[in-house]
Short mmCIF file of C-alpha atoms and ligand atoms in Angstrom, two decimals:
data_model
loop_
_atom_site.label_atom_id
_atom_site.label_comp_id
_atom_site.label_asym_id
_atom_site.label_seq_id
_atom_site.Cartn_x
_atom_site.Cartn_y
_atom_site.Cartn_z
CA MET A 6 87.08 138.61 75.40
CA ALA A 7 89.16 141.56 74.13
CA ARG A 8 92.09 139.19 73.98
CA ASN A 9 90.08 136.75 71.93
CA PHE A 10 89.03 139.41 69.48
CA GLU A 11 92.61 140.46 69.03
CA LEU A 12 93.53 136.87 68.29
CA ALA A 13 90.65 136.58 65.91
CA LYS A 14 91.98 139.56 64.05
CA ILE A 15 95.40 138.01 63.81
CA ALA A 16 93.96 134.79 62.45
CA ASN A 17 91.60 136.73 60.23
CA ASN A 18 94.34 138.87 58.73
CA SER A 19 95.60 135.70 57.16
CA ASN A 20 92.23 135.31 55.39
CA GLU A 21 92.15 131.72 56.51
CA ILE A 22 90.68 129.73 59.31
CA CYS A 23 93.34 128.45 61.61
CA PRO A 24 93.86 124.80 60.62
CA CYS A 25 94.42 123.35 64.05
CA ASP A 26 92.08 120.89 65.73
CA ASP A 27 91.46 122.70 68.99
CA ALA A 28 89.64 125.89 68.16
CA ILE A 29 88.16 127.04 71.44
CA ALA A 30 85.72 129.69 70.34
CA THR A 31 84.27 131.21 67.22
CA THR A 32 83.55 134.83 66.52
CA ARG A 33 82.29 136.59 63.44
CA HIS A 34 85.97 136.97 62.52
CA GLY A 35 86.66 133.26 62.40
CA PHE A 36 88.31 130.90 64.80
CA ILE A 37 90.07 131.67 68.00
CA CYS A 38 92.33 128.72 68.15
CA ASP A 39 94.24 126.90 70.77
CA GLY A 40 97.07 126.07 68.39
CA PHE A 41 98.26 129.57 67.81
CA TRP A 42 101.38 128.81 65.89
CA GLU A 43 99.83 128.78 62.49
CA ALA A 44 98.68 132.32 63.12
CA ARG A 45 102.16 133.22 64.31
CA GLU A 46 103.64 132.07 61.02
CA ARG A 47 101.19 134.18 59.12
CA THR A 48 101.65 137.22 61.30
CA ARG A 49 105.36 137.03 60.67
CA ASN A 50 104.71 137.22 56.97
CA ARG A 51 102.44 140.17 57.42
CA ASP A 52 104.73 142.30 59.54
CA LEU A 53 102.54 141.96 62.55
CA ALA A 54 104.34 141.70 65.84
CA SER A 55 104.81 137.96 66.13
CA THR A 56 106.05 138.31 69.67
CA SER A 57 102.86 139.94 70.84
CA ALA A 58 100.85 137.32 68.94
CA LEU A 59 102.87 134.68 70.75
CA ALA A 60 102.29 136.26 74.13
CA LEU A 61 98.58 136.58 73.47
CA MET A 62 98.12 133.06 72.29
CA GLN A 63 100.16 131.54 75.07
CA ARG A 64 97.82 133.16 77.58
CA MET A 65 94.71 131.79 75.90
CA GLU A 66 93.99 128.50 77.55
CA PRO A 67 95.83 127.58 80.71
CA LEU A 68 97.16 124.03 80.72
CA SER A 69 94.89 123.25 83.62
CA ALA A 70 94.34 119.76 84.93
CA ALA A 71 91.02 118.02 84.38
CA PRO A 72 88.94 117.54 87.55
CA ALA A 73 90.35 114.46 89.26
CA PRO A 74 88.23 111.74 90.85
CA THR A 75 88.32 111.54 94.64
CA SER A 76 90.87 108.97 95.80
CA ILE A 77 89.61 106.43 98.34
CA ALA A 78 90.85 103.10 99.67
CA LEU A 79 89.33 100.04 97.99
CA ASP A 80 87.77 98.88 101.28
CA GLN A 81 86.03 102.23 101.65
CA LEU A 82 84.14 101.77 98.43
CA ASP A 83 80.54 101.36 99.49
CA ARG A 84 79.12 98.55 97.37
CA GLY A 85 75.61 99.83 97.75
CA ILE A 86 76.04 103.25 96.21
CA ALA A 87 78.68 102.83 93.54
CA SER A 88 77.40 102.10 90.08
CA ALA A 89 79.10 101.80 86.70
CA TRP A 90 82.51 100.50 87.60
CA ARG A 91 85.45 100.70 85.27
CA LEU A 92 88.90 99.24 85.71
CA ARG A 93 92.08 100.86 84.56
CA PRO A 94 95.00 98.43 84.32
CA THR A 95 98.12 100.21 85.53
CA GLY A 96 101.44 99.51 87.27
CA LEU A 97 102.65 98.47 83.82
CA LEU A 98 105.78 96.36 83.45
CA THR A 99 107.74 95.17 80.43
CA GLY A 100 110.58 92.73 79.77
CA SER A 101 111.76 90.20 82.34
CA THR A 102 109.97 91.91 85.24
CA ALA A 103 106.71 91.59 83.33
CA ILE A 104 107.33 87.88 82.82
CA ALA A 105 108.17 87.44 86.51
CA ALA A 106 105.02 89.29 87.64
CA SER A 107 102.89 87.26 85.29
CA THR A 108 104.44 83.97 86.44
CA SER A 109 103.94 84.79 90.12
CA GLY A 110 100.33 85.83 89.57
CA ASP A 111 101.06 89.44 90.52
CA GLY A 112 100.37 90.66 87.01
CA LEU A 113 98.24 89.99 83.94
CA PRO A 114 99.05 90.75 80.29
CA LEU A 115 97.54 93.97 78.99
CA ALA A 116 95.32 92.90 76.08
CA GLY A 117 97.46 89.81 75.48
CA SER A 118 100.62 91.87 74.95
CA ALA A 119 104.07 91.61 76.53
CA THR A 120 103.14 94.52 78.82
CA VAL A 121 101.83 93.32 82.16
CA PHE A 122 99.65 95.24 84.62
CA THR A 123 100.14 94.81 88.34
CA LEU A 124 97.78 97.46 89.73
CA VAL A 125 94.16 98.26 89.06
CA GLU A 126 92.50 101.65 89.41
CA LEU A 127 88.80 101.14 90.01
CA LEU A 128 86.72 104.14 88.96
CA ALA A 129 83.14 104.30 90.14
CA ARG A 130 80.32 106.81 89.83
CA THR A 131 78.67 107.51 93.19
CA PRO A 132 76.01 110.06 94.16
CA GLY A 133 78.85 112.13 95.65
CA GLY A 134 80.87 112.09 92.41
CA ILE A 135 83.46 109.89 90.79
CA VAL A 136 85.80 108.01 93.11
CA ALA A 137 89.02 106.14 92.32
CA ALA A 138 90.58 103.31 94.31
CA LEU A 139 94.02 101.96 93.45
CA ALA A 140 95.06 98.47 94.53
CA PRO A 141 97.59 95.75 93.67
CA LEU A 142 96.07 93.21 91.29
CA ARG A 143 95.93 90.35 93.81
CA ARG A 144 94.26 92.47 96.48
CA PHE A 145 91.84 93.73 93.87
CA GLN A 146 90.98 90.16 92.82
CA ASN A 147 90.36 89.18 96.46
CA TRP A 148 88.14 92.21 96.95
CA THR A 149 86.24 91.40 93.74
CA ALA A 150 85.57 87.85 94.93
CA GLN A 151 83.72 89.31 97.94
CA GLN A 152 81.41 91.50 95.87
CA PRO A 153 77.76 90.62 95.29
CA GLY A 154 76.93 88.60 92.14
CA ALA A 155 76.22 91.17 89.41
CA ALA A 156 79.01 93.55 90.43
CA ARG A 157 81.47 90.66 90.69
CA GLN A 158 80.60 89.34 87.25
CA ASP A 159 80.88 92.79 85.70
CA ILE A 160 84.28 93.47 87.27
CA GLU A 161 85.59 90.00 86.42
CA SER A 162 84.55 90.30 82.80
CA GLN A 163 86.23 93.73 82.51
CA LEU A 164 89.38 92.22 83.99
CA ARG A 165 89.22 89.32 81.55
CA ARG A 166 88.68 91.63 78.57
CA SER A 167 91.54 93.88 79.71
CA SER A 168 93.94 90.95 79.71
CA GLU A 169 92.91 88.67 76.84
CA SER A 170 94.49 88.86 73.37
CA ARG A 171 92.75 90.87 70.69
CA ALA A 172 91.41 89.13 67.61
CA PRO A 173 92.91 90.20 64.26
CA PHE A 174 91.38 93.41 62.90
CA ALA A 175 90.67 93.63 59.16
CA GLY A 176 93.05 90.72 58.64
CA LEU A 177 95.85 92.34 60.68
CA SER A 178 96.99 90.60 63.83
CA LEU A 179 97.11 93.02 66.75
CA ASP A 180 100.00 91.28 68.49
CA ARG A 181 102.23 94.18 67.43
CA PRO A 182 101.53 97.90 66.93
CA ARG A 183 99.97 98.78 63.58
CA ILE A 184 100.46 102.03 61.70
CA MET A 185 97.64 103.78 59.86
CA GLY A 186 98.85 106.51 57.47
CA ILE A 187 96.64 109.57 57.02
CA ILE A 188 95.69 110.62 53.48
CA ASN A 189 93.37 113.59 53.20
CA VAL A 190 91.94 114.33 49.78
CA THR A 191 90.57 117.70 50.85
CA PRO A 192 91.47 121.20 49.68
CA ASP A 193 92.09 122.29 53.29
CA SER A 194 94.07 119.23 54.33
CA PHE A 195 95.70 120.55 57.48
CA TYR A 196 99.10 119.03 57.09
CA THR A 197 99.65 116.52 54.27
CA GLY A 198 99.88 119.12 51.51
CA THR A 199 98.08 116.90 49.03
CA GLY A 200 95.07 119.18 48.71
CA ALA A 201 92.22 117.58 46.80
CA ASP A 202 94.58 116.38 44.06
CA PRO A 203 94.11 112.60 43.60
CA ALA A 204 97.52 112.16 41.95
CA LYS A 205 99.28 113.67 44.97
CA ALA A 206 97.19 111.60 47.36
CA ILE A 207 98.03 108.41 45.45
CA ALA A 208 101.74 109.28 45.48
CA LEU A 209 101.56 109.92 49.24
CA GLY A 210 99.84 106.56 49.73
CA GLN A 211 102.51 104.76 47.71
CA SER A 212 105.26 106.36 49.77
CA MET A 213 103.47 105.41 52.98
CA ILE A 214 103.23 101.79 51.85
CA GLU A 215 106.96 101.80 51.08
CA ALA A 216 107.57 103.27 54.54
CA GLY A 217 105.66 100.38 56.15
CA ALA A 218 102.09 101.56 56.69
CA ASP A 219 99.74 98.69 57.55
CA ILE A 220 96.63 100.73 56.85
CA LEU A 221 95.95 103.82 54.73
CA ASP A 222 93.10 105.99 56.00
CA ILE A 223 91.71 107.98 53.08
CA GLY A 224 89.32 110.86 53.72
CA GLY A 225 87.46 113.22 51.40
CA GLU A 226 85.81 115.41 54.06
CA SER A 227 87.66 117.48 56.62
CA THR A 228 86.43 117.03 60.20
CA ARG A 229 88.53 119.72 61.84
CA PRO A 230 86.61 122.37 63.77
CA GLY A 231 84.53 124.56 61.51
CA ALA A 232 85.31 122.69 58.31
CA ALA A 233 82.77 123.23 55.55
CA ALA A 234 80.38 120.36 54.86
CA VAL A 235 81.08 118.42 51.67
CA SER A 236 78.37 116.95 49.45
CA GLU A 237 78.15 113.21 49.01
CA ALA A 238 78.87 113.55 45.29
CA GLU A 239 82.00 115.62 45.93
CA GLU A 240 83.26 113.22 48.59
CA LEU A 241 82.76 110.29 46.22
CA ARG A 242 84.50 112.17 43.41
CA ARG A 243 87.54 112.87 45.60
CA LEU A 244 87.81 109.36 47.01
CA GLU A 245 87.16 107.06 44.05
CA PRO A 246 90.44 107.40 42.10
CA VAL A 247 92.51 107.30 45.30
CA VAL A 248 90.85 104.26 46.86
CA ARG A 249 90.81 102.37 43.55
CA ALA A 250 94.50 103.09 42.90
CA LEU A 251 95.77 102.26 46.39
CA ALA A 252 93.57 99.24 47.24
CA PRO A 253 95.57 96.72 45.17
CA LEU A 254 98.95 97.85 46.50
CA GLY A 255 99.13 95.87 49.74
CA ALA A 256 98.05 98.08 52.62
CA VAL A 257 94.58 97.68 54.07
CA ILE A 258 92.45 100.63 52.96
CA SER A 259 90.30 102.50 55.44
CA VAL A 260 87.77 105.11 54.36
CA ASP A 261 87.36 108.09 56.67
CA THR A 262 83.75 109.14 56.22
CA ARG A 263 80.51 109.77 58.09
CA LYS A 264 78.21 109.04 55.13
CA ALA A 265 76.66 105.61 54.59
CA ALA A 266 76.63 105.94 50.80
CA VAL A 267 80.32 106.84 50.76
CA MET A 268 81.09 103.89 53.04
CA ALA A 269 79.27 101.51 50.69
CA ALA A 270 80.97 102.90 47.59
CA ALA A 271 84.45 102.84 49.12
CA LEU A 272 83.96 99.24 50.24
CA SER A 273 82.98 98.31 46.69
CA TRP A 274 86.21 99.97 45.42
CA GLY A 275 88.36 97.87 47.76
CA ALA A 276 88.35 99.55 51.19
CA ARG A 277 88.10 97.13 54.12
CA ILE A 278 87.74 99.47 57.08
CA VAL A 279 85.27 102.27 57.78
CA ASN A 280 86.79 104.96 60.00
CA ASP A 281 83.84 106.94 61.28
CA VAL A 282 84.36 109.89 63.64
CA ALA A 283 80.62 109.60 64.36
CA ALA A 284 80.95 105.94 65.48
CA LEU A 285 78.37 104.74 62.90
CA GLU A 286 75.65 106.97 64.37
CA GLY A 287 74.78 108.55 61.02
CA PRO A 288 71.72 107.45 59.01
CA GLY A 289 72.27 104.00 57.49
CA SER A 290 75.89 103.67 58.67
CA LEU A 291 75.41 100.76 61.07
CA GLU A 292 73.36 98.86 58.51
CA THR A 293 75.88 99.51 55.73
CA VAL A 294 78.77 98.11 57.74
CA ALA A 295 76.63 95.23 59.05
CA ARG A 296 75.67 94.24 55.47
CA SER A 297 79.34 94.10 54.46
CA ASP A 298 82.20 92.16 55.97
CA ALA A 299 84.07 95.40 56.67
CA SER A 300 85.68 96.37 59.94
CA ALA A 301 85.07 99.72 61.62
CA VAL A 302 86.75 102.31 63.83
CA LEU A 303 84.29 103.70 66.36
CA MET A 304 85.51 107.12 67.42
CA HIS A 305 84.17 109.29 70.22
CA MET A 306 83.27 112.88 69.38
CA GLN A 307 81.36 115.26 71.61
CA GLY A 308 79.13 117.43 69.41
CA GLU A 309 79.68 118.20 65.75
CA PRO A 310 82.89 119.35 64.05
CA ALA A 311 81.49 122.87 63.48
CA THR A 312 81.00 123.59 67.18
CA MET A 313 82.65 120.79 69.15
CA GLN A 314 85.40 122.93 70.67
CA GLN A 315 83.01 125.40 72.23
CA GLY A 316 83.10 124.47 75.89
CA PRO A 317 83.21 120.66 75.86
CA ARG A 318 82.08 119.18 79.20
CA TYR A 319 82.65 115.80 80.87
CA ASP A 320 82.17 114.27 84.32
CA LEU A 321 85.50 112.56 83.69
CA ALA A 322 86.52 112.35 80.04
CA SER A 323 87.96 108.82 80.26
CA LEU A 324 84.84 107.41 81.94
CA ASP A 325 82.37 109.26 79.74
CA VAL A 326 84.22 108.24 76.57
CA ALA A 327 84.42 104.59 77.70
CA ASP A 328 80.68 104.58 78.48
CA TYR A 329 79.89 106.02 75.06
CA LEU A 330 82.13 103.57 73.19
CA GLU A 331 80.69 100.64 75.13
CA ALA A 332 77.20 101.72 74.07
CA ARG A 333 78.33 101.99 70.44
CA ILE A 334 79.90 98.51 70.56
CA ALA A 335 76.58 97.19 71.92
CA ALA A 336 74.70 98.94 69.07
CA CYS A 337 77.06 97.37 66.53
CA ILE A 338 76.65 93.90 68.03
CA ALA A 339 72.86 94.32 68.01
CA ALA A 340 73.07 95.26 64.32
CA GLY A 341 75.09 92.11 63.56
CA ILE A 342 78.66 93.46 63.59
CA ALA A 343 80.85 91.10 65.60
CA PRO A 344 83.19 92.74 68.15
CA HIS A 345 86.33 91.48 66.38
CA ARG A 346 85.37 93.77 63.47
CA LEU A 347 85.62 96.84 65.71
CA VAL A 348 88.30 99.00 67.22
CA VAL A 349 87.59 101.96 69.47
CA ASP A 350 89.17 105.41 69.47
CA PRO A 351 88.87 108.12 72.16
CA GLY A 352 88.92 110.85 69.48
CA PHE A 353 91.61 113.19 70.72
CA GLY A 354 90.70 116.80 69.95
CA PHE A 355 87.11 115.99 68.98
CA GLY A 356 85.10 118.00 71.51
CA LYS A 357 87.93 117.93 74.04
CA ASN A 358 90.18 120.61 75.44
CA VAL A 359 93.83 120.02 76.30
CA ALA A 360 93.03 118.88 79.85
CA HIS A 361 90.45 116.40 78.55
CA ASN A 362 92.93 115.03 76.01
CA LEU A 363 95.61 114.58 78.65
CA GLU A 364 93.28 112.87 81.12
CA LEU A 365 92.10 110.55 78.34
CA LEU A 366 95.63 109.69 77.30
CA GLY A 367 96.71 109.14 80.90
CA ARG A 368 93.83 106.67 81.43
CA LEU A 369 93.96 105.15 77.91
CA SER A 370 94.28 101.57 79.21
CA LEU A 371 90.75 101.88 80.64
CA LEU A 372 89.47 101.32 77.09
CA GLN A 373 91.03 97.84 77.02
CA GLY A 374 88.17 96.76 79.31
CA LEU A 375 85.86 97.09 76.28
CA GLY A 376 87.55 94.07 74.68
CA CYS A 377 88.34 95.69 71.31
CA GLY A 378 91.60 97.04 69.92
CA VAL A 379 92.33 100.71 70.63
CA LEU A 380 93.31 103.19 67.90
CA VAL A 381 94.71 106.62 68.71
CA GLY A 382 95.16 109.70 66.56
CA LEU A 383 97.38 112.34 68.13
CA SER A 384 99.62 113.06 65.16
CA ARG A 385 100.46 116.79 64.93
CA LYS A 386 97.32 117.74 66.84
CA SER A 387 97.23 121.02 68.67
CA THR A 388 97.54 119.47 72.13
CA ILE A 389 101.10 118.69 71.07
CA GLY A 390 101.49 122.32 70.07
CA ARG A 391 100.11 123.46 73.42
CA LEU A 392 102.49 121.25 75.39
CA SER A 393 105.57 122.05 73.35
CA GLY A 394 105.00 125.42 71.72
CA ALA A 395 105.75 123.78 68.37
CA SER A 396 104.15 124.82 65.07
CA LEU A 397 102.29 122.30 62.95
CA GLU A 398 105.43 121.68 60.90
CA GLU A 399 107.53 121.25 64.05
CA ARG A 400 105.33 118.70 65.82
CA LEU A 401 106.93 115.43 64.70
CA PRO A 402 108.95 114.85 67.91
CA GLY A 403 105.89 115.54 70.07
CA SER A 404 103.78 113.29 67.84
CA LEU A 405 106.28 110.45 68.29
CA ALA A 406 106.42 110.99 72.05
CA SER A 407 102.64 110.84 72.35
CA ALA A 408 102.42 107.80 70.05
CA LEU A 409 104.92 105.88 72.17
CA TYR A 410 103.10 106.87 75.35
CA ALA A 411 99.87 105.53 73.82
CA LEU A 412 101.63 102.25 72.97
CA SER A 413 102.92 101.98 76.52
CA GLN A 414 99.27 102.19 77.65
CA GLY A 415 98.25 99.36 75.33
CA ALA A 416 97.13 101.12 72.13
CA GLN A 417 97.24 98.76 69.16
CA ILE A 418 96.92 101.14 66.17
CA LEU A 419 98.48 104.58 65.62
CA ARG A 420 96.91 106.98 63.10
CA VAL A 421 99.79 109.15 61.88
CA HIS A 422 101.02 111.53 59.20
CA ASP A 423 104.67 110.43 59.44
CA VAL A 424 104.79 106.72 58.73
CA ALA A 425 108.54 106.12 58.35
CA GLU A 426 109.44 108.09 61.48
CA THR A 427 106.70 106.41 63.52
CA ARG A 428 107.79 103.00 62.32
CA GLN A 429 111.35 103.60 63.48
CA ALA A 430 110.21 104.96 66.85
CA VAL A 431 107.92 101.95 67.36
CA ALA A 432 110.69 99.48 66.45
CA VAL A 433 113.07 101.07 68.96
CA TRP A 434 110.38 101.27 71.66
CA ARG A 435 109.52 97.58 71.18
CA GLY A 436 113.17 96.56 71.33
CA ILE A 437 113.76 98.51 74.53
CA ALA A 438 110.58 97.19 76.15
CA ALA A 439 111.48 93.58 75.33
CA GLY A 440 115.11 93.90 76.41
CA ALA A 441 114.84 94.92 80.04
C1 LIG B 514 89.49 111.56 60.72
N1 LIG B 514 90.22 111.69 61.98
C2 LIG B 514 90.88 112.80 62.41
N2 LIG B 514 91.43 112.56 63.60
C3 LIG B 514 91.09 111.29 63.93
C4 LIG B 514 91.35 110.46 65.03
O1 LIG B 514 92.01 110.90 66.08
N3 LIG B 514 90.87 109.21 65.02
C5 LIG B 514 90.16 108.74 63.97
N4 LIG B 514 89.72 107.47 64.02
N5 LIG B 514 89.88 109.49 62.89
C6 LIG B 514 90.35 110.73 62.88
#
């Protein structure tokens, strides 16, 4: 704890809360954060020993692995005790080998894309814990055919949803990766530098459209750990000029909000997507989206932004997140929102430590079994800082690496700060994947 207090002092000397997304504890001094680099920059300016700050912060949270499920052979999986199966398509191929595997029946397309999966990891909850069985697709299909009725139907429908094409989302076909540019109209915007100035936010949006953004995600409330709550009136005041100015310019507008009244207003100003980090759980949110013809991003968050980084816990992050998102899709359908209007998002950094984020990213293709498109937001987040040691300003290469990894696991939409750079990386990745 002494170490943490020292870090708190370093962060506190800057008179600011550390703007990263992975604060791991709070003290009366402010945030102890996982992304230490912002504090390092400030300590440099204040003649504090940056090297000792570096050493302290590097020791903060070990890059430990998340608890892994127990590996078993598929035949060992006792049908009687396992419940809640989930399939992760893996053994992913691209290019001519993907076509060959698909033609021979050894592979299936991942969500209708040119990537083909040839292995399946079956994850199951049992009384003894979570188990994982890996098998070639054909063997898995044979095994499935021998399962009793309800289990067989469940597994077959997950397999079908994992392989079938996604419907267009908010008018955008998902047969190629889509880029969502981030525009924060908040005084504490952690990277974009627009502050709460509408003119700067509009200019950023225009430049993102020129750079090829398909979607602009405009937010008037910060959701990073510990961010101050914003009143509805203030959120509306920040968003209105920006949404109204950018809506006619060509990109699809998404409003990043948790408030039903803000959703309704932004939709009336021309937004077509609601990006809700609370997955439409807030009062009136489901009904507001259901009443409109808007699409929605359902994001997983454990806890609330103020406290979500204080000891997040999962059985297995990928399974728990998939279960939650499945329940939210069901709630949306029950409220009258058709599944093609939804995409799901694991919510990297939202009530997750580095190990949780990495396990989630590694098993990202599990979410394709839900049948909706998958959106990921990793851009400049502190997990990238933890893996690379890079400051917020230095995290573009790591952001691109993580975005391309997400695409390789089937993600359809990338939420990013750096549209032009992401667009180039995606174009090159697609060309390479198609060429082999
Ligand atoms: C608002 N916001 C911040 N990070 C995000 C993420 O990863 N996904 C979505 N959908 N929204 C986010």
